[in-house]
mmCIF file of C-alpha atoms in Angstrom:
data_model
loop_
_atom_site.group_PDB
_atom_site.id
_atom_site.type_symbol
_atom_site.label_atom_id
_atom_site.label_comp_id
_atom_site.label_asym_id
_atom_site.label_seq_id
_atom_site.Cartn_x
_atom_site.Cartn_y
_atom_site.Cartn_z
ATOM 1 C CA MET M 992 41.109 -12.358 -32.767
ATOM 2 C CA SER M 993 39.128 -9.770 -30.004
ATOM 3 C CA SER M 994 36.351 -9.357 -32.396
ATOM 4 C CA ASP M 995 36.209 -13.652 -31.719
ATOM 5 C CA LYS M 996 36.726 -14.161 -28.530
ATOM 6 C CA ASP M 997 34.013 -11.764 -28.045
ATOM 7 C CA ASN M 998 31.734 -13.382 -29.832
ATOM 8 C CA ALA M 999 32.689 -16.667 -27.816
ATOM 9 C CA ALA M 1000 32.293 -15.394 -24.741
ATOM 10 C CA ASP M 1001 28.641 -14.331 -25.156
ATOM 11 C CA GLU M 1002 28.951 -17.240 -26.569
ATOM 12 C CA GLN M 1003 29.022 -19.461 -23.431
ATOM 13 C CA ARG M 1004 27.096 -16.844 -21.177
ATOM 14 C CA SER M 1005 24.122 -17.033 -23.760
ATOM 15 C CA GLY M 1006 24.813 -20.022 -22.939
ATOM 16 C CA GLY M 1007 25.045 -20.301 -19.402
ATOM 17 C CA ILE M 1008 21.722 -18.083 -19.259
ATOM 18 C CA GLN M 1009 19.596 -20.350 -20.794
ATOM 19 C CA VAL M 1010 20.631 -23.018 -18.356
ATOM 20 C CA ILE M 1011 19.278 -21.568 -15.860
ATOM 21 C CA ALA M 1012 16.212 -20.493 -17.242
ATOM 22 C CA ARG M 1013 15.957 -24.026 -17.938
ATOM 23 C CA SER M 1014 16.919 -25.032 -14.091
ATOM 24 C CA SER M 1015 14.632 -22.404 -13.566
ATOM 25 C CA ALA M 1016 11.291 -24.090 -14.858
ATOM 26 C CA ILE M 1017 12.658 -27.929 -14.145
ATOM 27 C CA MET M 1018 12.160 -26.585 -10.425
ATOM 28 C CA ARG M 1019 9.289 -24.265 -10.749
ATOM 29 C CA ALA M 1020 7.401 -27.751 -11.799
ATOM 30 C CA LEU M 1021 8.710 -29.784 -8.725
ATOM 31 C CA GLY M 1022 7.355 -27.112 -6.535
ATOM 32 C CA ALA M 1023 4.681 -26.699 -8.212
ATOM 33 C CA GLN M 1024 3.851 -31.700 -8.019
ATOM 34 C CA PRO M 1025 4.960 -31.309 -4.180
ATOM 35 C CA GLN M 1026 4.424 -35.238 -4.371
ATOM 36 C CA GLY M 1027 6.997 -35.780 -7.164
ATOM 37 C CA LEU M 1028 7.049 -35.700 -11.250
ATOM 38 C CA SER M 1029 9.132 -38.977 -13.330
ATOM 39 C CA LEU M 1030 11.664 -37.636 -15.652
ATOM 40 C CA ALA M 1031 8.421 -37.402 -18.489
ATOM 41 C CA ALA M 1032 6.521 -35.905 -16.632
ATOM 42 C CA ILE M 1033 9.444 -33.155 -15.959
ATOM 43 C CA ALA M 1034 9.545 -32.509 -19.832
ATOM 44 C CA GLN M 1035 5.832 -32.342 -21.022
ATOM 45 C CA ALA M 1036 5.502 -29.459 -18.216
ATOM 46 C CA THR M 1037 8.652 -27.901 -18.602
ATOM 47 C CA ALA M 1038 7.859 -28.374 -22.872
ATOM 48 C CA LEU M 1039 11.611 -29.316 -22.970
ATOM 49 C CA PRO M 1040 13.554 -32.460 -24.243
ATOM 50 C CA ARG M 1041 14.022 -35.707 -22.373
ATOM 51 C CA SER M 1042 17.418 -36.014 -21.881
ATOM 52 C CA THR M 1043 17.684 -32.531 -20.983
ATOM 53 C CA VAL M 1044 15.698 -32.067 -18.446
ATOM 54 C CA GLN M 1045 17.209 -35.490 -18.188
ATOM 55 C CA ARG M 1046 20.579 -33.982 -17.339
ATOM 56 C CA ILE M 1047 19.979 -30.962 -15.634
ATOM 57 C CA ILE M 1048 18.558 -32.451 -13.199
ATOM 58 C CA GLY M 1049 21.554 -34.401 -12.323
ATOM 59 C CA ALA M 1050 22.986 -31.494 -12.281
ATOM 60 C CA LEU M 1051 20.663 -30.581 -9.987
ATOM 61 C CA GLU M 1052 20.436 -33.280 -7.437
ATOM 62 C CA ALA M 1053 24.994 -33.471 -7.009
ATOM 63 C CA GLU M 1054 23.813 -30.025 -5.916
ATOM 64 C CA GLY M 1055 20.652 -31.894 -3.469
ATOM 65 C CA LEU M 1056 18.163 -28.836 -5.037
ATOM 66 C CA VAL M 1057 16.684 -32.208 -6.168
ATOM 67 C CA GLU M 1058 16.298 -35.283 -4.535
ATOM 68 C CA SER M 1059 15.318 -38.511 -6.226
ATOM 69 C CA LEU M 1060 12.215 -40.717 -4.595
ATOM 70 C CA PRO M 1061 10.882 -44.031 -3.750
ATOM 71 C CA GLY M 1062 10.124 -45.990 -7.341
ATOM 72 C CA SER M 1063 10.580 -43.414 -9.862
ATOM 73 C CA GLY M 1064 10.669 -39.665 -9.957
ATOM 74 C CA TYR M 1065 12.030 -36.724 -8.676
ATOM 75 C CA ARG M 1066 10.822 -33.958 -6.287
ATOM 76 C CA LEU M 1067 12.613 -30.039 -4.987
ATOM 77 C CA GLY M 1068 15.868 -31.630 -2.315
ATOM 78 C CA PRO M 1069 17.109 -30.346 0.789
ATOM 79 C CA ALA M 1070 19.673 -28.321 -0.080
ATOM 80 C CA LEU M 1071 16.889 -25.539 -1.897
ATOM 81 C CA GLY M 1072 15.388 -25.852 2.125
ATOM 82 C CA GLN M 1073 18.335 -25.191 3.796
ATOM 83 C CA LEU M 1074 19.303 -22.163 0.911
ATOM 84 C CA ILE M 1075 16.140 -20.867 2.111
ATOM 85 C CA HIS M 1076 15.728 -20.814 5.339
ATOM 86 C CA HIS M 1077 19.561 -19.470 6.366
ATOM 87 C CA ALA M 1078 17.070 -16.080 4.364
ATOM 88 C CA HIS M 1079 14.260 -16.270 6.500
ATOM 89 C CA GLY M 1080 14.529 -18.298 9.311
ATOM 90 C CA ASP M 1081 13.568 -21.658 10.084
ATOM 91 C CA ILE M 1082 9.878 -22.751 10.012
ATOM 92 C CA ILE M 1083 9.655 -23.335 13.631
ATOM 93 C CA SER M 1084 10.212 -19.993 15.485
ATOM 94 C CA VAL M 1085 8.163 -18.072 12.599
ATOM 95 C CA ALA M 1086 4.795 -21.651 13.083
ATOM 96 C CA ARG M 1087 5.477 -22.078 17.104
ATOM 97 C CA GLU M 1088 3.098 -18.342 17.869
ATOM 98 C CA SER M 1089 0.490 -19.352 15.050
ATOM 99 C CA LEU M 1090 0.516 -22.692 16.682
ATOM 100 C CA GLU M 1091 0.684 -21.922 20.541
ATOM 101 C CA GLN M 1092 -2.764 -19.953 19.605
ATOM 102 C CA LEU M 1093 -4.451 -22.755 17.412
ATOM 103 C CA GLY M 1094 -4.792 -25.236 20.824
ATOM 104 C CA GLU M 1095 -5.444 -21.745 23.191
ATOM 105 C CA THR M 1096 -8.464 -21.359 21.274
ATOM 106 C CA LEU M 1097 -9.125 -25.029 20.287
ATOM 107 C CA GLY M 1098 -7.913 -26.169 23.674
ATOM 108 C CA GLU M 1099 -7.042 -29.394 21.934
ATOM 109 C CA THR M 1100 -3.233 -30.999 21.821
ATOM 110 C CA VAL M 1101 -2.154 -29.940 18.803
ATOM 111 C CA VAL M 1102 1.630 -30.518 16.359
ATOM 112 C CA LEU M 1103 3.687 -29.618 13.229
ATOM 113 C CA SER M 1104 5.195 -32.613 11.893
ATOM 114 C CA CYS M 1105 7.170 -33.497 8.861
ATOM 115 C CA ILE M 1106 8.686 -36.384 6.979
ATOM 116 C CA ARG M 1107 12.014 -38.770 8.726
ATOM 117 C CA GLY M 1108 13.079 -40.975 7.091
ATOM 118 C CA LYS M 1109 8.761 -43.632 7.052
ATOM 119 C CA GLN M 1110 7.481 -42.135 9.109
ATOM 120 C CA SER M 1111 6.267 -38.461 10.466
ATOM 121 C CA ASN M 1112 8.012 -36.703 12.779
ATOM 122 C CA VAL M 1113 6.347 -34.049 15.067
ATOM 123 C CA VAL M 1114 9.319 -31.275 15.637
ATOM 124 C CA ILE M 1115 6.647 -29.052 17.673
ATOM 125 C CA ARG M 1116 3.515 -29.183 20.015
ATOM 126 C CA VAL M 1117 1.389 -27.716 22.433
ATOM 127 C CA ILE M 1118 -0.187 -29.992 24.766
ATOM 128 C CA SER M 1119 -4.252 -29.218 25.915
ATOM 129 C CA GLU M 1120 -4.395 -28.055 29.167
ATOM 130 C CA GLN M 1121 -7.830 -30.178 29.917
ATOM 131 C CA GLU M 1122 -7.388 -33.031 32.810
ATOM 132 C CA LEU M 1123 -8.219 -36.063 29.785
ATOM 133 C CA ARG M 1124 -6.269 -34.439 27.067
ATOM 134 C CA VAL M 1125 -3.857 -36.530 23.840
ATOM 135 C CA VAL M 1126 0.592 -36.306 24.933
ATOM 136 C CA ILE M 1127 2.703 -36.489 22.171
ATOM 137 C CA PRO M 1128 5.968 -36.630 23.227
ATOM 138 C CA LEU M 1129 8.284 -33.966 21.385
ATOM 139 C CA GLY M 1130 10.609 -35.319 18.202
ATOM 140 C CA SER M 1131 8.846 -38.821 18.534
ATOM 141 C CA SER M 1132 8.053 -41.234 15.262
ATOM 142 C CA LEU M 1133 5.165 -41.944 14.543
ATOM 143 C CA PRO M 1134 3.180 -45.082 11.850
ATOM 144 C CA MET M 1135 2.551 -43.169 9.323
ATOM 145 C CA HIS M 1136 -0.102 -45.733 7.431
ATOM 146 C CA ALA M 1137 -2.169 -44.911 10.393
ATOM 147 C CA THR M 1138 -2.477 -41.431 11.824
ATOM 148 C CA ALA M 1139 -3.790 -38.656 10.106
ATOM 149 C CA GLU M 1140 -0.468 -36.223 9.782
ATOM 150 C CA GLY M 1141 1.415 -39.762 8.922
ATOM 151 C CA LYS M 1142 -1.710 -40.471 5.932
ATOM 152 C CA VAL M 1143 -1.386 -36.242 4.470
ATOM 153 C CA LEU M 1144 3.128 -36.451 4.621
ATOM 154 C CA LEU M 1145 1.650 -39.031 1.984
ATOM 155 C CA SER M 1146 -0.592 -38.199 0.008
ATOM 156 C CA THR M 1147 2.952 -35.747 -1.087
ATOM 157 C CA LEU M 1148 4.280 -39.078 -3.569
ATOM 158 C CA SER M 1149 3.390 -41.167 -5.738
ATOM 159 C CA ASP M 1150 0.949 -45.193 -5.022
ATOM 160 C CA ASP M 1151 4.218 -46.850 -6.313
ATOM 161 C CA ALA M 1152 6.928 -44.025 -4.345
ATOM 162 C CA ILE M 1153 4.103 -44.686 -0.674
ATOM 163 C CA ARG M 1154 4.209 -48.525 -1.760
ATOM 164 C CA ASP M 1155 8.281 -48.962 -1.478
ATOM 165 C CA LEU M 1156 8.003 -46.632 1.325
ATOM 166 C CA LEU M 1157 5.594 -48.801 3.271
ATOM 167 C CA PRO M 1158 6.160 -53.320 4.283
ATOM 168 C CA ALA M 1159 3.155 -54.568 1.972
ATOM 169 C CA THR M 1160 1.335 -56.125 5.096
ATOM 170 C CA PRO M 1161 1.306 -52.450 8.267
ATOM 171 C CA GLU M 1162 1.408 -53.646 11.185
ATOM 172 C CA LYS M 1163 -1.787 -53.128 12.366
ATOM 173 C CA LEU M 1164 -2.260 -51.387 15.775
ATOM 174 C CA THR M 1165 -6.288 -50.994 16.171
ATOM 175 C CA ALA M 1166 -9.072 -52.689 15.318
ATOM 176 C CA ASN M 1167 -8.360 -49.323 12.546
ATOM 177 C CA THR M 1168 -5.771 -49.553 10.968
ATOM 178 C CA LEU M 1169 -5.866 -49.163 7.406
ATOM 179 C CA GLU M 1170 -5.030 -52.474 4.844
ATOM 180 C CA LEU M 1171 -2.373 -50.900 2.552
ATOM 181 C CA PRO M 1172 -5.265 -51.264 -0.092
ATOM 182 C CA ASP M 1173 -7.369 -49.052 1.317
ATOM 183 C CA LEU M 1174 -4.664 -46.479 2.885
ATOM 184 C CA LEU M 1175 -4.242 -46.388 -1.190
ATOM 185 C CA ALA M 1176 -7.698 -45.689 -1.855
ATOM 186 C CA GLN M 1177 -8.038 -42.734 0.323
ATOM 187 C CA MET M 1178 -4.451 -41.379 -1.131
ATOM 188 C CA PRO M 1179 -6.694 -39.957 -4.519
ATOM 189 C CA GLY M 1180 -8.814 -37.202 -1.824
ATOM 190 C CA ILE M 1181 -6.517 -36.737 0.950
ATOM 191 C CA ARG M 1182 -4.246 -34.811 -2.472
ATOM 192 C CA ARG M 1183 -7.332 -33.093 -3.643
ATOM 193 C CA ASP M 1184 -8.263 -31.973 -0.317
ATOM 194 C CA GLY M 1185 -5.037 -31.411 1.011
ATOM 195 C CA VAL M 1186 -6.573 -33.298 4.473
ATOM 196 C CA ALA M 1187 -6.530 -36.601 6.705
ATOM 197 C CA VAL M 1188 -8.953 -37.966 9.550
ATOM 198 C CA ASP M 1189 -7.885 -40.910 11.871
ATOM 199 C CA ILE M 1190 -10.429 -42.076 13.973
ATOM 200 C CA GLU M 1191 -8.604 -44.223 16.577
ATOM 201 C CA GLU M 1192 -7.058 -45.725 14.152
ATOM 202 C CA HIS M 1193 -3.320 -45.588 15.403
ATOM 203 C CA THR M 1194 -4.392 -45.493 19.110
ATOM 204 C CA LEU M 1195 -7.964 -46.760 20.766
ATOM 205 C CA GLY M 1196 -10.271 -43.382 21.662
ATOM 206 C CA VAL M 1197 -7.155 -40.816 20.071
ATOM 207 C CA SER M 1198 -8.113 -39.691 16.704
ATOM 208 C CA ALA M 1199 -7.058 -36.730 14.436
ATOM 209 C CA ILE M 1200 -6.627 -34.788 11.952
ATOM 210 C CA SER M 1201 -4.329 -32.850 9.795
ATOM 211 C CA LEU M 1202 -4.160 -30.855 7.532
ATOM 212 C CA LEU M 1203 -0.861 -30.709 4.753
ATOM 213 C CA ILE M 1204 1.569 -27.338 4.277
ATOM 214 C CA PRO M 1205 3.349 -26.562 1.881
ATOM 215 C CA THR M 1206 7.060 -25.305 2.961
ATOM 216 C CA PHE M 1207 9.659 -24.616 1.729
ATOM 217 C CA MET M 1208 11.231 -27.507 4.482
ATOM 218 C CA GLY M 1209 9.608 -29.703 2.382
ATOM 219 C CA PRO M 1210 5.745 -30.139 3.353
ATOM 220 C CA HIS M 1211 4.500 -30.362 6.434
ATOM 221 C CA ALA M 1212 1.283 -31.193 8.465
ATOM 222 C CA VAL M 1213 -0.280 -29.814 11.417
ATOM 223 C CA SER M 1214 -2.789 -31.815 13.692
ATOM 224 C CA VAL M 1215 -5.389 -31.493 15.634
ATOM 225 C CA VAL M 1216 -5.284 -34.115 18.970
ATOM 226 C CA ALA M 1217 -8.730 -35.528 20.592
ATOM 227 C CA PRO M 1218 -9.773 -37.617 22.220
ATOM 228 C CA THR M 1219 -12.243 -40.286 20.615
ATOM 229 C CA ALA M 1220 -14.945 -38.094 22.513
ATOM 230 C CA ARG M 1221 -14.667 -34.996 22.282
ATOM 231 C CA PHE M 1222 -13.124 -35.051 18.753
ATOM 232 C CA LYS M 1223 -15.724 -35.753 16.695
ATOM 233 C CA PRO M 1224 -18.993 -33.971 17.078
ATOM 234 C CA ARG M 1225 -15.961 -30.844 16.649
ATOM 235 C CA LEU M 1226 -14.285 -32.686 13.538
ATOM 236 C CA ALA M 1227 -16.152 -29.430 12.099
ATOM 237 C CA GLU M 1228 -14.942 -27.251 13.251
ATOM 238 C CA PHE M 1229 -11.385 -28.310 13.539
ATOM 239 C CA ARG M 1230 -10.381 -27.757 9.933
ATOM 240 C CA GLY M 1231 -11.992 -24.773 10.199
ATOM 241 C CA ALA M 1232 -9.323 -23.918 12.299
ATOM 242 C CA LEU M 1233 -6.738 -25.828 10.684
ATOM 243 C CA GLU M 1234 -7.625 -23.748 7.452
ATOM 244 C CA ARG M 1235 -7.450 -20.043 9.367
ATOM 245 C CA PHE M 1236 -4.093 -21.500 10.804
ATOM 246 C CA ARG M 1237 -2.716 -22.329 7.362
ATOM 247 C CA LEU M 1238 -3.203 -18.893 5.886
ATOM 248 C CA ALA M 1239 -1.661 -17.692 8.687
ATOM 249 C CA LEU M 1240 1.266 -19.452 8.050
ATOM 250 C CA GLU M 1241 1.429 -18.687 4.424
ATOM 251 C CA LYS M 1242 1.062 -15.640 5.468
ATOM 252 C CA GLN M 1243 3.751 -14.844 7.846
ATOM 253 C CA PHE M 1244 6.265 -16.605 5.004
ATOM 254 C CA GLU M 1245 5.292 -14.874 2.783
ATOM 255 C CA SER M 1246 5.899 -11.474 4.626
#
């Protein structure tokens, strides 16, 4: 009798370990693809049966560790970020000093943004001290289709999810604002490089470059925003500074 109970307990422990291992494999696959994966893609990446993936995804979604995307697909959910937040601190406290240094070095406005609903939301901003400068209110929400940070954040979604998120005819803010087909045409390059540029697509006289920052709190974008007359000659400089900012921030996250 005792042996039977021991065997049953061993089988239960083994099954529990297997579920944890499979859940971890699924979450690692999703972590490697911040734009999200379909159930079929997750099954292929983890070599698990689709039915198993669907069952585990359902359990992870119920706990907020995974979230569904508009259309189809899944990505890591907010509860995972909350868990890591409690252990490692908030991204704002980690990124603020580096962002202030970036703004001081470049002498231009820099911002850190994330996705909130159907717009990008400014969570940290450092305003340029120059007489002619761009001022972005803290906490402001900006249209994703017409800003560099919005485009780089949209690149973490699939094309179908972008179509579901944006209107078929996005608001035309300037003559340079992209139509939806043109915006989608930019996505492969943005996904490849993690960089997006906005040349007066949102506001005449203002341009920006943004770099994708994958974090434990979800995708963020760091941007340099400047008057177009100063922006164009310094575009390569801005991009290099953003790359160095990302490397510095990654080291802070690892420490």
